[in-house]
C-alpha positions in Angstrom: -97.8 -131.7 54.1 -98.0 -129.1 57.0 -100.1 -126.0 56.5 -96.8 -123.5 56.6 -95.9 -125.5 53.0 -99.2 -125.4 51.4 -99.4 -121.8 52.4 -95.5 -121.8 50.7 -96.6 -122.8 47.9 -99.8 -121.0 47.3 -97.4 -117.7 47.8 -98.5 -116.8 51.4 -95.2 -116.2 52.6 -94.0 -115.6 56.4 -92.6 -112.5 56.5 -90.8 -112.2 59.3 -88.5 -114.8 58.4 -88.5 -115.4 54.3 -86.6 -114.3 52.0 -86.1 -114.8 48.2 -82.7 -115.1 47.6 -81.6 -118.9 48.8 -84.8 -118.9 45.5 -83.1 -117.1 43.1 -79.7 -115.9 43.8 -76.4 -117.2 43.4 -73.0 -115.9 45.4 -69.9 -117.9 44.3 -67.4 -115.8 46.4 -63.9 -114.7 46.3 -62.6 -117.9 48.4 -65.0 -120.4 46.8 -68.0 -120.4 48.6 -71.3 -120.4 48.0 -73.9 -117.9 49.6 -77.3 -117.4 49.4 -76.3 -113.8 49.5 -73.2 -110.9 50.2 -74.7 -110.1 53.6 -74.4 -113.5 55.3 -71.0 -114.0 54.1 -69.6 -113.7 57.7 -71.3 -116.3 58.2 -70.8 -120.2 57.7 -71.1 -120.9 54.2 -74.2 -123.3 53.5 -72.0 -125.0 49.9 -68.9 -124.3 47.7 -68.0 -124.0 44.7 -67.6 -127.2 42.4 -65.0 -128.4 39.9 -67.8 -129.4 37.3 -69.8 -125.8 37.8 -73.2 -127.8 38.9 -75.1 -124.9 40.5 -78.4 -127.7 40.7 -75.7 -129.4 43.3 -74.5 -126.3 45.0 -77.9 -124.9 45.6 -79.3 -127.8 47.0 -76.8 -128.8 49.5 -78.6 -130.3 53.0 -77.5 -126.4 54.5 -79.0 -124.9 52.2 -82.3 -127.1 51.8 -82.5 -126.0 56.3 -82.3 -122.9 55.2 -85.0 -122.7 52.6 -86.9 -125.1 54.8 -86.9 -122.7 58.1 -87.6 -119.6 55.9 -90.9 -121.7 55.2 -91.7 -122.5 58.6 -91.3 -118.9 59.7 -87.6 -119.6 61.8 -85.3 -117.2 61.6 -82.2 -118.7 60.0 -78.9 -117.9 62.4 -76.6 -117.6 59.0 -78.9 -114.4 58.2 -78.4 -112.8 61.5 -77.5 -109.4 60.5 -80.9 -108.4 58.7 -82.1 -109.7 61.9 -80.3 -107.0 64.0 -80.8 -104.3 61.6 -84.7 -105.6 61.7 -84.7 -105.8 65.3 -83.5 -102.2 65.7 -86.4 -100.7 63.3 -83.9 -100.4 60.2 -83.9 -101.6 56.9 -82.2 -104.8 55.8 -81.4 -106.4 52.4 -84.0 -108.5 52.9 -86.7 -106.2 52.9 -85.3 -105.0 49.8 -85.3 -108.1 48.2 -88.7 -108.8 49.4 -90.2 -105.4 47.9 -88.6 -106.4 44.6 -89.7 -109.9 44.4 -92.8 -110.1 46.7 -94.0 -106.6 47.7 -95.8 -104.5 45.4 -93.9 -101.8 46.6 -91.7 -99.3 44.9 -89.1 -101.4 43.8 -91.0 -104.3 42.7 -90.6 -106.5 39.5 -93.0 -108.2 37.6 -89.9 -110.3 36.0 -88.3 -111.0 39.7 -92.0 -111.8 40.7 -92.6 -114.7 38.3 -89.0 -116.1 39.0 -89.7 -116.6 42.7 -93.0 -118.0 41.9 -91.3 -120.5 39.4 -88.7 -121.6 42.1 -91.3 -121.9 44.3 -93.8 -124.2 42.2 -90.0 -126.1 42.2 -89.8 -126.3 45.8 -89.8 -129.6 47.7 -90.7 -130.0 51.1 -87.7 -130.8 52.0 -86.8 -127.3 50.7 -84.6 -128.5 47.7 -85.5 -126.9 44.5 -86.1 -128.7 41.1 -84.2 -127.1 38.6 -82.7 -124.3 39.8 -82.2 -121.4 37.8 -80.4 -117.9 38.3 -82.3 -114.8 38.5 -80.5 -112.3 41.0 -76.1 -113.1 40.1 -74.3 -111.9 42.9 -71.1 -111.6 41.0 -67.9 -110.8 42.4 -65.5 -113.2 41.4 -62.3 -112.3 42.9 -60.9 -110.2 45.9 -59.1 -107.1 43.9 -59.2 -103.7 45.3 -57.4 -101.0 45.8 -58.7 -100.1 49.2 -57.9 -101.6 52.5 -61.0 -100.0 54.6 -60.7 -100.7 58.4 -63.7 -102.8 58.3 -62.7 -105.4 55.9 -60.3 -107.9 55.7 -58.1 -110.0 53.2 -61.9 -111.8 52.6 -62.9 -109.3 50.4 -59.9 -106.9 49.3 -56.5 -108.5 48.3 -54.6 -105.1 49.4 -55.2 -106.2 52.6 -52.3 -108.9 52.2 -49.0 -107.4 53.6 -51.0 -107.0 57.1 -52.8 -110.2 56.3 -49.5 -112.0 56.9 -48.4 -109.9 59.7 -51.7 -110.7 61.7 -52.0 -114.4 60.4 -48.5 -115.6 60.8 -47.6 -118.2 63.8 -44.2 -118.0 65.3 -44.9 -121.4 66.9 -45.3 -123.2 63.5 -43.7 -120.7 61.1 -46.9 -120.8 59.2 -50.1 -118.8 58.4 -53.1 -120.5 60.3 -56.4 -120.3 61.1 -57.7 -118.1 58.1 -60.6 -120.2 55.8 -58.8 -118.2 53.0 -55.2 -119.7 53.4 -55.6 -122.5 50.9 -56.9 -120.6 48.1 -55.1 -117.5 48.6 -51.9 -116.0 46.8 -49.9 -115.2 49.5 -47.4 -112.4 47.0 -50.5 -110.7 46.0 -53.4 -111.4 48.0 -56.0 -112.2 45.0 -58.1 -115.1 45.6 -61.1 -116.1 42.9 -64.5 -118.0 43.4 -63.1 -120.9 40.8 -66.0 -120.5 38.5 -66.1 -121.0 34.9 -68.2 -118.7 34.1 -68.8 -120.0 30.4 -70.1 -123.2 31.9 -73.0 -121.2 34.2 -76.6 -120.5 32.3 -76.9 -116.8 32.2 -80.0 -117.1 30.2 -82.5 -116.3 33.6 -80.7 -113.8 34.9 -82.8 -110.6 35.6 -80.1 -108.2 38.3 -76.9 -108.2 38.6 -75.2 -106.9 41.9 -71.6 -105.8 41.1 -69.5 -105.3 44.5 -66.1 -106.5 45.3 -63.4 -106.1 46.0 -63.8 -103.1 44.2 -65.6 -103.9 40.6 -64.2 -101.5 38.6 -60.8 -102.9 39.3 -61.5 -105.8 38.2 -60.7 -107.6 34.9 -64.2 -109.9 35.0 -66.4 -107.3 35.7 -65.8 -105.9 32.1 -65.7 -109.8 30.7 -69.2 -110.4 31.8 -70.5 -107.5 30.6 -68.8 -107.8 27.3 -69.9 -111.7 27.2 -73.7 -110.5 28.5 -73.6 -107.8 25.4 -72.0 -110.4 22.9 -75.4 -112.3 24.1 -77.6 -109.7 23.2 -78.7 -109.8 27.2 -77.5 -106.5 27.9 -80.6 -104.6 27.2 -82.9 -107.2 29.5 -81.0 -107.0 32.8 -80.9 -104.7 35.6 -77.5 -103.9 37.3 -76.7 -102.7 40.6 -73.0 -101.9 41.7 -71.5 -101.1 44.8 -68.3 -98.9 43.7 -65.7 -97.0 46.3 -66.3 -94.5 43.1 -62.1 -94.0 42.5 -61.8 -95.1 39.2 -64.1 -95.1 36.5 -61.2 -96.1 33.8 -59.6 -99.3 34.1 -56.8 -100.6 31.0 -58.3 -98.1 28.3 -62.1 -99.5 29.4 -65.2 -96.8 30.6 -67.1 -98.6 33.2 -69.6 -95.9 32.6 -70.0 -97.0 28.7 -69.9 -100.5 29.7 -73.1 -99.7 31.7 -74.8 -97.5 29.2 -75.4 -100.3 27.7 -77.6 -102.1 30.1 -81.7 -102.2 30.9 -81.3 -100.2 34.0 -77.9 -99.4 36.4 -78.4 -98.0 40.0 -74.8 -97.4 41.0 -74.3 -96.8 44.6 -71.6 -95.0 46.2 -70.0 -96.7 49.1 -69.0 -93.4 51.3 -69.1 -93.7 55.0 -66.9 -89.7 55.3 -65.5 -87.4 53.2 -61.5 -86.1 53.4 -59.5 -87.0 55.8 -62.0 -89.2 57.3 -62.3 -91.3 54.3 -58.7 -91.6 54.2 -58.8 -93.3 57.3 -61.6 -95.9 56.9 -61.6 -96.7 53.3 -58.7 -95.7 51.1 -56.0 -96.7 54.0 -53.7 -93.8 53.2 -54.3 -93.5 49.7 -55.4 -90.0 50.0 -57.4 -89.5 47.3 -60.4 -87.9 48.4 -60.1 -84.9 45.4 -60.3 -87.5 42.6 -62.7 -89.5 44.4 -65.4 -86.4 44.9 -64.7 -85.7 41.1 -65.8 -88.6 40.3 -68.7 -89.1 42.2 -69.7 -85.5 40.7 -69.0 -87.8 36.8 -71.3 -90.4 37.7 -74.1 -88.1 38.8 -74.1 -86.1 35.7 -73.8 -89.3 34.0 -77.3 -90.5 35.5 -79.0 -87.2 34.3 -78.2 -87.5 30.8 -80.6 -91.0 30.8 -83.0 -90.7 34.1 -85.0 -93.3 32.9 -83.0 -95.9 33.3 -79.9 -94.8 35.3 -79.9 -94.0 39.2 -77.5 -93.2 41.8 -77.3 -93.5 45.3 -75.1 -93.4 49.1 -74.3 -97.0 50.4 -72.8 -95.2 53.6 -72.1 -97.5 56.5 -72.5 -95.8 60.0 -70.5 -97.1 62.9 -69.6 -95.3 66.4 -66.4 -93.9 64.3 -68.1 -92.0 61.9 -71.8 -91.5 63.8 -71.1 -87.8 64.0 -69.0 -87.2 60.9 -71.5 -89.3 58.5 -73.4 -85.6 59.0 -70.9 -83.8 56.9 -70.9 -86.0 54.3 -74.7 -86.4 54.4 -74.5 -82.1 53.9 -72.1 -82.6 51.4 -74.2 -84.6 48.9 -77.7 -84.4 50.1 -79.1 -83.3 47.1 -77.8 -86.6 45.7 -79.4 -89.7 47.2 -77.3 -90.9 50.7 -79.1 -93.7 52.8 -77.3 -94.9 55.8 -77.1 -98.7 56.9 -75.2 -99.5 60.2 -72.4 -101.5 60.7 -72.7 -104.9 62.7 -69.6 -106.6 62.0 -66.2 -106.5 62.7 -66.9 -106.8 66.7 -66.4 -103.7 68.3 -67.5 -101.1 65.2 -71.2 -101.1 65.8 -73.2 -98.9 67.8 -74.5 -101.8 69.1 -71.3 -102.0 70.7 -71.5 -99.0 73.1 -72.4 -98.2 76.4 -75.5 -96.1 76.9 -73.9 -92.8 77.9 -72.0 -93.1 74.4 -75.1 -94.1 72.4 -77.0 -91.4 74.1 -74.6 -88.4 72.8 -75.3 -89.8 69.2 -78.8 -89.3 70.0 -78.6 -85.6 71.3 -76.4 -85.1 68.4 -79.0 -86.0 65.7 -82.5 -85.2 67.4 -82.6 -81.7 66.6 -81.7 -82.4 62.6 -84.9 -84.7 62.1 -86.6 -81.9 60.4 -83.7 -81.5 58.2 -83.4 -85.4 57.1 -86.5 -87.0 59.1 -85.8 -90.7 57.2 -82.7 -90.9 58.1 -82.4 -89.1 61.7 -85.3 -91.3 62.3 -83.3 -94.6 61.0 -80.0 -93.7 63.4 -82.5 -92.7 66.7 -84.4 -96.2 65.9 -81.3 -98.3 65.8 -79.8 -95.8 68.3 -82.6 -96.6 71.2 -83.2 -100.5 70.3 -79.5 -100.8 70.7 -78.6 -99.7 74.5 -77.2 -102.1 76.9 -79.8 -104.6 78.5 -78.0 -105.8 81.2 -74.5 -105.8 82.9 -73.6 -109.3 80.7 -74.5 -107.3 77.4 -72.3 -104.3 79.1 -69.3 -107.1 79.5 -69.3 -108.7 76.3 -69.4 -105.2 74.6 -66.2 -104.3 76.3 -64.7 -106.8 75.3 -65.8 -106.5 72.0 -64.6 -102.7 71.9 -61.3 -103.8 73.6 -60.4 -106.2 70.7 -61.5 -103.3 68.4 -59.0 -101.0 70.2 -56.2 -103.4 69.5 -56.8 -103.7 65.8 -56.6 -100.0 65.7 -53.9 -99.4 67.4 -51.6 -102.0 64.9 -53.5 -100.5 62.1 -52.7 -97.2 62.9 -49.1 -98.0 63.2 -48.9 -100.3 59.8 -50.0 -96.9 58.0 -49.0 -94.3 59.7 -52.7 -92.8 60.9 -53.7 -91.8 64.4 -57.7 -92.2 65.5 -57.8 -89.6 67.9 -56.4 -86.9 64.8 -59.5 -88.1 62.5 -62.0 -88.6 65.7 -61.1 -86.0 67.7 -65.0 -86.3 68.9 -64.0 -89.5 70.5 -60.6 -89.0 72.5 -62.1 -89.9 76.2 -64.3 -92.9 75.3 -61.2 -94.3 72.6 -58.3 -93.8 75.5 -60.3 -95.1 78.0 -61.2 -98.6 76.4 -59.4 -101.8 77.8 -56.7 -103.5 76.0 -58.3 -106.8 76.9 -56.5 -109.7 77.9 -57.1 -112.3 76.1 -58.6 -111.6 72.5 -57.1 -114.3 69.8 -59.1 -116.6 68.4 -57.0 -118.6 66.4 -55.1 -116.7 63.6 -55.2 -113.3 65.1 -52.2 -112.2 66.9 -53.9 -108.5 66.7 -53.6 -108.6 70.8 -49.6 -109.4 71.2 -49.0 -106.9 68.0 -51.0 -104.0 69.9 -49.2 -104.8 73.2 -45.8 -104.5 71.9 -47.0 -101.1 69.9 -47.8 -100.1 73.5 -44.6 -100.8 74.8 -42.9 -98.5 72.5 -42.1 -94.9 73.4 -44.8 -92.0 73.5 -47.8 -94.4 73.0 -49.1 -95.4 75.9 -49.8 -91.5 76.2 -51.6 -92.1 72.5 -53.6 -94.6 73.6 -54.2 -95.2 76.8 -56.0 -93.3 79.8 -55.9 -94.8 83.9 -59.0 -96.1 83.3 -57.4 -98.4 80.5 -55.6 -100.4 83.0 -58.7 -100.6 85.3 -60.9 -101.9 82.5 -58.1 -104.5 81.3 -58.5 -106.0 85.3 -61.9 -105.6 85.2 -62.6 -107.6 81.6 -60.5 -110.1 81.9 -61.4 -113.6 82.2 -61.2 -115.3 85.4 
């Protein structure tokens, strides 16, 4: 055996590339595949979900056992590539989280998430399959439901999505929808697509956290069934649950999600915020307008948390892309006395800061450097990512405009489907919006987001909306030759 393995299994882990949860965790998701966690779900998935419910089988596919097997050897696995960038930049990832609670002694740690990984890890082969797998950290969101369509997600992970779903997806050619891994499994009249697991057929019995997302969780009929099954168990009181809520209901069919969650060992429930009013409006609730209820609530939750400190937290999981880089401030004033971290968009192409040009990423940084003495973690977090992020080289610059032009497109056929204009929410960002390319050639396979935005051009008044001279120039300029 080499000396990476024996150093494996004697705990001496290589840090700059492991991480615990291909050990532990198991993510069935929404469309029936298996994960080794939520953040590499853009990714391709390394097993899916079986008919019989084997997780020994799905957790020890050859994908997965390359995985595990890399981790070991200290390579960087591609499927995990956006704690890489968020790494690379000086931020923190998931998987530094993960590592502080199951490796670390560090704040988070757990004695109880400790031992787990040390189990799987005595059960390790070098081959990197794992004898015996067992669940510690459930990833658990087993359908699609919500009743947000935010900008940055898709039918994948929020079934309101559908209408536009089959407006994007649908091909003339073959009067069909094409090209979506979701197509098979999905209910084209209502958009809700499930992982396919039984879930009275899974052993529970190891399971120390939880992490509730969605979707959206509290809309959800089997986020209340496995919490009432886990209570029915008497497990309630030994496991830790996380859940990332957009915070608009906390009532669903006569059932408290708050009561639900008394219940439980510990609950950190995070909000996920990236701006408040009209700016939420536009990247999460997708017209909904329900920012009043949603700060009320938010406001519940909080008091809810002081009435049992001890084993009830709150915090911000607030996304920053170039959209919202200078209105994320606001909201950060808004609730600062509450606990609002900021994480950074990577994904869909375009929405990152990653995705600028220098001169654009620079006025985000003259923006924040003189409130580091007001919020020095996370000013210091945005400049990091901020600085490690500028263009490298005039290939970088090339692909980010085309990135940013395909961006452009989506917006511009979002904006029509519901009735929203960027430029009224992002006033900040008129010049740089108008003046990015409609690209020429964008599909890639389903997508028809390119024709749909050209025609949406073509209509009266909105080539004033959305485009600048420079448009046309950068269209010449980016396509491909």
């Amino acid at each position: 055996m080499s000396k990476k393995f024996d150093d494996f299994k004697n705990h001496i882990y290589d840090e700059k590339a492991f991480c615990p949860h291909p050990w532990v965790s198991f993510y069935p998701s929404p469309r029936g595949e298996v994960y080794p966690c939520c953040v590499s779900m853009k990714y391709e998935a390394p097993s899916k979900v079986r008919e019989d419910n084997d997780v020994q089988k799905m957790m020890n596919t050859p994908q997965f056992n390359m995985m595990r097997t890399n981790m070991i050897n200290g390579v960087r696995p591609s499927s995990c590539g956006d704690c890489w960038q968020r790494e690379d930049r000086g931020v923190e990832s998931d998987r530094l989280i993960t590592l502080d609670r199951y490796v670390r002694d560090g704040q988070n740690h757990s004695e109880k998430c400790a031992t787990a990984l040390e189990e799987a890890v005595a059960n390790t082969n070098s081959d990197g399959s794992i004898d015996d797998f067992k669940i510690s950290y459930l990833e658990f969101r087993d359908n699609n439901i919500c009743n947000y369509r935010c900008r940055f997600c898709n039918i994948n992970s929020s079934n309101s999505w559908i209408k536009e779903f089959r407006e994007q997806a649908w091909n003339p050619k073959t009067e069909s929808y094409a090209g979506s891994r979701m197509v098979d499994g999905l209910n084209m009249k209502t958009g809700v697509s499930e992982s396919g697991i039984d879930w009275n057929e899974i052993d529970l019995s190891h399971i120390v956290d939880i992490h509730m997302a969605g979707g959206e969780p509290t809309a959800m009929d089997s986020t209340y069934l496995m919490l009432e099954k886990l209570e029915a168990q008497g497990r309630n009181h030994e496991i830790n649950v996380g859940i990332i809520s957009n915070t608009s209901r906390l009532e669903y069919k006569k059932k408290r999600i708050l009561d639900l969650l008394a219940k439980m060992k510990f609950v950190n429930w995070s909000v996920s915020l990236d701006g408040i009013g009209k700016i939420h409006d536009y990247l999460r609730s997708g017209g909904l307008d329900d920012w009043e209820k949603l700060d009320k609530n938010i406001w519940a939750v909080k008091d809810w948390t002081l009435e049992r400190p001890e084993n009830r937290s709150m915090k911000f999981h607030s996304t920053m892309n170039w959209n919202n880089a200078f209105a994320w401030w606001d909201m950060f004033e808004r609730y600062q006395d509450l606990q609002v971290n900021v994480f950074f968009s990577t994904g869909p192409d375009g929405t990152g800061i990653n995705d600028l040009p220098n001169e654009q990423i620079e006025r985000i940084e003259k923006f924040y450097l003189g409130k580091r003495n007001i919020a020095p973690k996370q000013v210091d977090q945005i400049l990091s990512f901020c600085e490690k992020s500028k263009v490298k080289n005039n290939k970088d610059l090339k692909q980010r405009m085309k990135r940013l032009a395909r961006y452009k497109s989506e917006t511009i056929w979002l904006d029509k489907s519901r009735n929203q204009y960027f430029v009224d929410v992002f006033p900040e960002w008129e010049d740089f919006f108008r003046s990015l390319p409609l690209y020429a050639d964008v599909n890639n396979g389903m997508w028809r987001t390119q024709q749909l935005a050209e025609e949406i051009i073509q209509e009266p008044g909105m080539k004033e909306k959305y485009l600048s001279s420079k448009s046309e120039w950068w269209k010449a300029e980016y396509s491909e030759d």
